[in-house]
Amino acid sequence: MSDPSFDVVSEISRPELINAVTQALGEIKNRFDFKGSKSDIQLEEEQLILTSDNEGKLESVIDVLVSKMAKRGIGLKNFDFKSKIEPATGGTVRMKVKIRKGMEKEQTKEVTRVIKDSKLKVSVTIMGESVRVVGKKKDDLQEVIHLLKNSDLPFDVQFTNYK
């Protein structure tokens, strides 16, 4: 039997994201402070498009969306909420929020470095946009998961293919 292993990935659950957007839109539609406003959230393949009447209302749209995402366990580090607010049609403002998928080469190296610096008895292999961690004992793998969850990485990580 082969040694236990798992993959470290950085991805977003699309169904959870759809649910969070749907819930946020529902709250926006029903909230008194949004009555009559042109606030909207559109989910596209690689970005969210947030629109509202002005920058203040747009900030409120972001707050509602972020709270719904947090409740659904969606990490916020994979969204770029720092993009600029631009004028849109009908006197509204718009923000395009990029959704990051997968780990870039530098991010896989950073995960690998964090694990190797811990001196845990596991082997680490970069596999494209993910990192495979293999160890003799499941306890070592649990320690790696704990280590990565508590390290201050600038992106969210999930753990899949636990064998």
PDB file of C-alpha atoms in Angstrom:
ATOM      1  CA  MET A   1       0.000   0.000   0.000  1.00  0.00           C
ATOM      2  CA  SER A   2       1.318   3.458  -0.865  1.00  0.00           C
ATOM      3  CA  ASP A   3       2.039   6.163   1.701  1.00  0.00           C
ATOM      4  CA  PRO A   4      -0.758   8.586   2.663  1.00  0.00           C
ATOM      5  CA  SER A   5      -0.892  11.801   0.636  1.00  0.00           C
ATOM      6  CA  PHE A   6      -2.969  14.849  -0.245  1.00  0.00           C
ATOM      7  CA  ASP A   7      -2.851  17.775  -2.666  1.00  0.00           C
ATOM      8  CA  VAL A   8      -2.648  21.438  -1.707  1.00  0.00           C
ATOM      9  CA  VAL A   9      -4.703  23.516  -4.155  1.00  0.00           C
ATOM     10  CA  SER A  10      -6.054  27.041  -4.379  1.00  0.00           C
ATOM     11  CA  GLU A  11      -9.522  27.008  -5.883  1.00  0.00           C
ATOM     12  CA  ILE A  12     -13.015  28.259  -5.212  1.00  0.00           C
ATOM     13  CA  SER A  13     -16.120  26.101  -5.018  1.00  0.00           C
ATOM     14  CA  ARG A  14     -18.198  27.446  -7.906  1.00  0.00           C
ATOM     15  CA  PRO A  15     -21.544  26.250  -6.464  1.00  0.00           C
ATOM     16  CA  GLU A  16     -20.752  27.931  -3.126  1.00  0.00           C
ATOM     17  CA  LEU A  17     -19.793  31.142  -4.930  1.00  0.00           C
ATOM     18  CA  ILE A  18     -23.053  31.061  -6.931  1.00  0.00           C
ATOM     19  CA  ASN A  19     -24.988  30.581  -3.671  1.00  0.00           C
ATOM     20  CA  ALA A  20     -23.145  33.466  -1.994  1.00  0.00           C
ATOM     21  CA  VAL A  21     -23.877  35.800  -4.947  1.00  0.00           C
ATOM     22  CA  THR A  22     -27.539  34.730  -4.999  1.00  0.00           C
ATOM     23  CA  GLN A  23     -27.873  35.335  -1.246  1.00  0.00           C
ATOM     24  CA  ALA A  24     -26.140  38.717  -1.500  1.00  0.00           C
ATOM     25  CA  LEU A  25     -28.462  39.787  -4.327  1.00  0.00           C
ATOM     26  CA  GLY A  26     -31.462  38.682  -2.260  1.00  0.00           C
ATOM     27  CA  GLU A  27     -30.326  40.772   0.694  1.00  0.00           C
ATOM     28  CA  ILE A  28     -29.598  43.786  -1.537  1.00  0.00           C
ATOM     29  CA  LYS A  29     -33.069  43.513  -3.084  1.00  0.00           C
ATOM     30  CA  ASN A  30     -34.747  43.459   0.340  1.00  0.00           C
ATOM     31  CA  ARG A  31     -32.672  45.939   2.329  1.00  0.00           C
ATOM     32  CA  PHE A  32     -34.150  49.367   2.979  1.00  0.00           C
ATOM     33  CA  ASP A  33     -30.905  51.255   2.266  1.00  0.00           C
ATOM     34  CA  PHE A  34     -30.800  49.705  -1.242  1.00  0.00           C
ATOM     35  CA  LYS A  35     -34.424  50.533  -2.185  1.00  0.00           C
ATOM     36  CA  GLY A  36     -34.492  52.072  -5.668  1.00  0.00           C
ATOM     37  CA  SER A  37     -30.751  51.672  -6.200  1.00  0.00           C
ATOM     38  CA  LYS A  38     -29.171  50.128  -9.281  1.00  0.00           C
ATOM     39  CA  SER A  39     -26.994  47.715  -7.319  1.00  0.00           C
ATOM     40  CA  ASP A  40     -26.099  44.402  -8.934  1.00  0.00           C
ATOM     41  CA  ILE A  41     -23.583  41.543  -8.809  1.00  0.00           C
ATOM     42  CA  GLN A  42     -22.815  39.544 -11.946  1.00  0.00           C
ATOM     43  CA  LEU A  43     -20.750  36.365 -11.820  1.00  0.00           C
ATOM     44  CA  GLU A  44     -18.726  35.726 -14.954  1.00  0.00           C
ATOM     45  CA  GLU A  45     -16.164  32.981 -15.624  1.00  0.00           C
ATOM     46  CA  GLU A  46     -13.127  34.762 -14.187  1.00  0.00           C
ATOM     47  CA  GLN A  47     -14.548  37.832 -12.468  1.00  0.00           C
ATOM     48  CA  LEU A  48     -17.372  39.361 -10.489  1.00  0.00           C
ATOM     49  CA  ILE A  49     -18.842  42.630 -11.766  1.00  0.00           C
ATOM     50  CA  LEU A  50     -20.283  44.786  -9.002  1.00  0.00           C
ATOM     51  CA  THR A  51     -22.333  47.857  -9.885  1.00  0.00           C
ATOM     52  CA  SER A  52     -24.157  50.466  -7.817  1.00  0.00           C
ATOM     53  CA  ASP A  53     -25.278  54.106  -7.765  1.00  0.00           C
ATOM     54  CA  ASN A  54     -22.119  55.510  -6.160  1.00  0.00           C
ATOM     55  CA  GLU A  55     -18.914  54.469  -4.387  1.00  0.00           C
ATOM     56  CA  GLY A  56     -20.579  54.424  -0.960  1.00  0.00           C
ATOM     57  CA  LYS A  57     -23.320  52.057  -2.109  1.00  0.00           C
ATOM     58  CA  LEU A  58     -20.728  49.952  -3.953  1.00  0.00           C
ATOM     59  CA  GLU A  59     -18.814  49.546  -0.673  1.00  0.00           C
ATOM     60  CA  SER A  60     -22.064  48.321   0.916  1.00  0.00           C
ATOM     61  CA  VAL A  61     -22.549  45.827  -1.946  1.00  0.00           C
ATOM     62  CA  ILE A  62     -18.997  44.546  -1.306  1.00  0.00           C
ATOM     63  CA  ASP A  63     -19.719  44.238   2.446  1.00  0.00           C
ATOM     64  CA  VAL A  64     -22.894  42.217   1.815  1.00  0.00           C
ATOM     65  CA  LEU A  65     -21.117  39.950  -0.691  1.00  0.00           C
ATOM     66  CA  VAL A  66     -18.081  39.419   1.560  1.00  0.00           C
ATOM     67  CA  SER A  67     -20.281  38.487   4.534  1.00  0.00           C
ATOM     68  CA  LYS A  68     -22.216  35.944   2.436  1.00  0.00           C
ATOM     69  CA  MET A  69     -18.959  34.476   1.089  1.00  0.00           C
ATOM     70  CA  ALA A  70     -17.513  34.179   4.599  1.00  0.00           C
ATOM     71  CA  LYS A  71     -20.635  32.378   5.832  1.00  0.00           C
ATOM     72  CA  ARG A  72     -20.281  29.869   2.968  1.00  0.00           C
ATOM     73  CA  GLY A  73     -16.606  29.211   3.766  1.00  0.00           C
ATOM     74  CA  ILE A  74     -15.247  30.927   0.661  1.00  0.00           C
ATOM     75  CA  GLY A  75     -11.790  32.380   1.260  1.00  0.00           C
ATOM     76  CA  LEU A  76     -11.465  36.045   0.328  1.00  0.00           C
ATOM     77  CA  LYS A  77      -7.764  36.006  -0.584  1.00  0.00           C
ATOM     78  CA  ASN A  78      -8.591  34.654  -4.057  1.00  0.00           C
ATOM     79  CA  PHE A  79     -10.570  37.770  -4.973  1.00  0.00           C
ATOM     80  CA  ASP A  80      -9.020  41.083  -5.982  1.00  0.00           C
ATOM     81  CA  PHE A  81     -11.219  43.664  -4.222  1.00  0.00           C
ATOM     82  CA  LYS A  82      -8.477  46.276  -4.703  1.00  0.00           C
ATOM     83  CA  SER A  83      -9.299  46.925  -8.375  1.00  0.00           C
ATOM     84  CA  LYS A  84     -10.311  50.447  -9.311  1.00  0.00           C
ATOM     85  CA  ILE A  85     -13.873  51.709  -9.336  1.00  0.00           C
ATOM     86  CA  GLU A  86     -14.846  52.993 -12.774  1.00  0.00           C
ATOM     87  CA  PRO A  87     -17.843  54.950 -14.097  1.00  0.00           C
ATOM     88  CA  ALA A  88     -20.513  52.815 -15.768  1.00  0.00           C
ATOM     89  CA  THR A  89     -23.668  53.497 -17.795  1.00  0.00           C
ATOM     90  CA  GLY A  90     -26.655  55.330 -16.333  1.00  0.00           C
ATOM     91  CA  GLY A  91     -24.618  57.308 -13.805  1.00  0.00           C
ATOM     92  CA  THR A  92     -23.549  54.178 -11.914  1.00  0.00           C
ATOM     93  CA  VAL A  93     -20.114  52.927 -10.855  1.00  0.00           C
ATOM     94  CA  ARG A  94     -18.638  49.507 -11.488  1.00  0.00           C
ATOM     95  CA  MET A  95     -15.857  47.353 -10.046  1.00  0.00           C
ATOM     96  CA  LYS A  96     -14.473  44.253 -11.708  1.00  0.00           C
ATOM     97  CA  VAL A  97     -13.272  41.772  -9.107  1.00  0.00           C
ATOM     98  CA  LYS A  98     -10.841  39.236 -10.570  1.00  0.00           C
ATOM     99  CA  ILE A  99     -11.203  35.645  -9.338  1.00  0.00           C
ATOM    100  CA  ARG A 100      -7.837  33.898  -8.973  1.00  0.00           C
ATOM    101  CA  LYS A 101      -7.821  30.197  -9.824  1.00  0.00           C
ATOM    102  CA  GLY A 102      -5.060  27.730  -9.144  1.00  0.00           C
ATOM    103  CA  MET A 103      -1.636  28.456  -7.751  1.00  0.00           C
ATOM    104  CA  GLU A 104       0.972  30.233  -9.808  1.00  0.00           C
ATOM    105  CA  LYS A 105       4.546  28.928  -9.904  1.00  0.00           C
ATOM    106  CA  GLU A 106       5.691  31.331  -7.170  1.00  0.00           C
ATOM    107  CA  GLN A 107       2.804  30.278  -4.923  1.00  0.00           C
ATOM    108  CA  THR A 108       3.575  26.566  -5.294  1.00  0.00           C
ATOM    109  CA  LYS A 109       7.199  27.342  -4.406  1.00  0.00           C
ATOM    110  CA  GLU A 110       6.057  29.298  -1.345  1.00  0.00           C
ATOM    111  CA  VAL A 111       3.899  26.375  -0.128  1.00  0.00           C
ATOM    112  CA  THR A 112       6.821  24.007  -0.699  1.00  0.00           C
ATOM    113  CA  ARG A 113       9.191  26.311   1.224  1.00  0.00           C
ATOM    114  CA  VAL A 114       6.812  26.610   4.202  1.00  0.00           C
ATOM    115  CA  ILE A 115       6.485  22.807   4.407  1.00  0.00           C
ATOM    116  CA  LYS A 116      10.236  22.146   4.026  1.00  0.00           C
ATOM    117  CA  ASP A 117      11.124  24.826   6.613  1.00  0.00           C
ATOM    118  CA  SER A 118       8.911  22.987   9.127  1.00  0.00           C
ATOM    119  CA  LYS A 119      11.298  19.980   9.024  1.00  0.00           C
ATOM    120  CA  LEU A 120       8.320  17.576   9.020  1.00  0.00           C
ATOM    121  CA  LYS A 121       9.046  14.137   7.556  1.00  0.00           C
ATOM    122  CA  VAL A 122       7.070  14.503   4.340  1.00  0.00           C
ATOM    123  CA  SER A 123       8.000  14.776   0.688  1.00  0.00           C
ATOM    124  CA  VAL A 124       6.640  17.613  -1.418  1.00  0.00           C
ATOM    125  CA  THR A 125       6.148  17.634  -5.199  1.00  0.00           C
ATOM    126  CA  ILE A 126       4.943  20.537  -7.325  1.00  0.00           C
ATOM    127  CA  MET A 127       2.341  19.302  -9.818  1.00  0.00           C
ATOM    128  CA  GLY A 128       1.394  22.232 -12.045  1.00  0.00           C
ATOM    129  CA  GLU A 129      -1.086  24.359 -10.071  1.00  0.00           C
ATOM    130  CA  SER A 130      -1.062  22.105  -7.003  1.00  0.00           C
ATOM    131  CA  VAL A 131       1.413  20.624  -4.515  1.00  0.00           C
ATOM    132  CA  ARG A 132       1.382  16.902  -3.573  1.00  0.00           C
ATOM    133  CA  VAL A 133       2.400  16.095   0.003  1.00  0.00           C
ATOM    134  CA  VAL A 134       3.323  12.479   0.856  1.00  0.00           C
ATOM    135  CA  GLY A 135       4.282  11.178   4.288  1.00  0.00           C
ATOM    136  CA  LYS A 136       4.790   7.887   6.099  1.00  0.00           C
ATOM    137  CA  LYS A 137       2.364   8.839   8.885  1.00  0.00           C
ATOM    138  CA  LYS A 138      -1.058  10.476   8.656  1.00  0.00           C
ATOM    139  CA  ASP A 139      -0.143  12.534  11.729  1.00  0.00           C
ATOM    140  CA  ASP A 140       2.620  14.238   9.722  1.00  0.00           C
ATOM    141  CA  LEU A 141       0.108  15.101   6.997  1.00  0.00           C
ATOM    142  CA  GLN A 142      -2.283  16.502   9.617  1.00  0.00           C
ATOM    143  CA  GLU A 143       0.562  18.679  10.922  1.00  0.00           C
ATOM    144  CA  VAL A 144       1.239  19.982   7.391  1.00  0.00           C
ATOM    145  CA  ILE A 145      -2.452  20.895   6.986  1.00  0.00           C
ATOM    146  CA  HIS A 146      -2.423  22.652  10.362  1.00  0.00           C
ATOM    147  CA  LEU A 147       0.816  24.451   9.458  1.00  0.00           C
ATOM    148  CA  LEU A 148      -0.535  25.705   6.115  1.00  0.00           C
ATOM    149  CA  LYS A 149      -3.877  26.792   7.604  1.00  0.00           C
ATOM    150  CA  ASN A 150      -2.044  28.860  10.209  1.00  0.00           C
ATOM    151  CA  SER A 151       0.681  30.282   7.960  1.00  0.00           C
ATOM    152  CA  ASP A 152       0.051  33.739   6.588  1.00  0.00           C
ATOM    153  CA  LEU A 153      -0.019  32.894   2.881  1.00  0.00           C
ATOM    154  CA  PRO A 154      -1.294  35.685   0.580  1.00  0.00           C
ATOM    155  CA  PHE A 155      -3.740  33.214  -1.051  1.00  0.00           C
ATOM    156  CA  ASP A 156      -6.232  30.627   0.185  1.00  0.00           C
ATOM    157  CA  VAL A 157      -5.375  26.919   0.152  1.00  0.00           C
ATOM    158  CA  GLN A 158      -7.577  23.830   0.254  1.00  0.00           C
ATOM    159  CA  PHE A 159      -6.666  20.184   0.678  1.00  0.00           C
ATOM    160  CA  THR A 160      -7.937  17.545  -1.746  1.00  0.00           C
ATOM    161  CA  ASN A 161      -7.300  13.912  -2.784  1.00  0.00           C
ATOM    162  CA  TYR A 162      -6.595  12.804   0.770  1.00  0.00           C
ATOM    163  CA  LYS A 163      -5.501   9.163   0.460  1.00  0.00           C
TER     164      LYS A 163
END
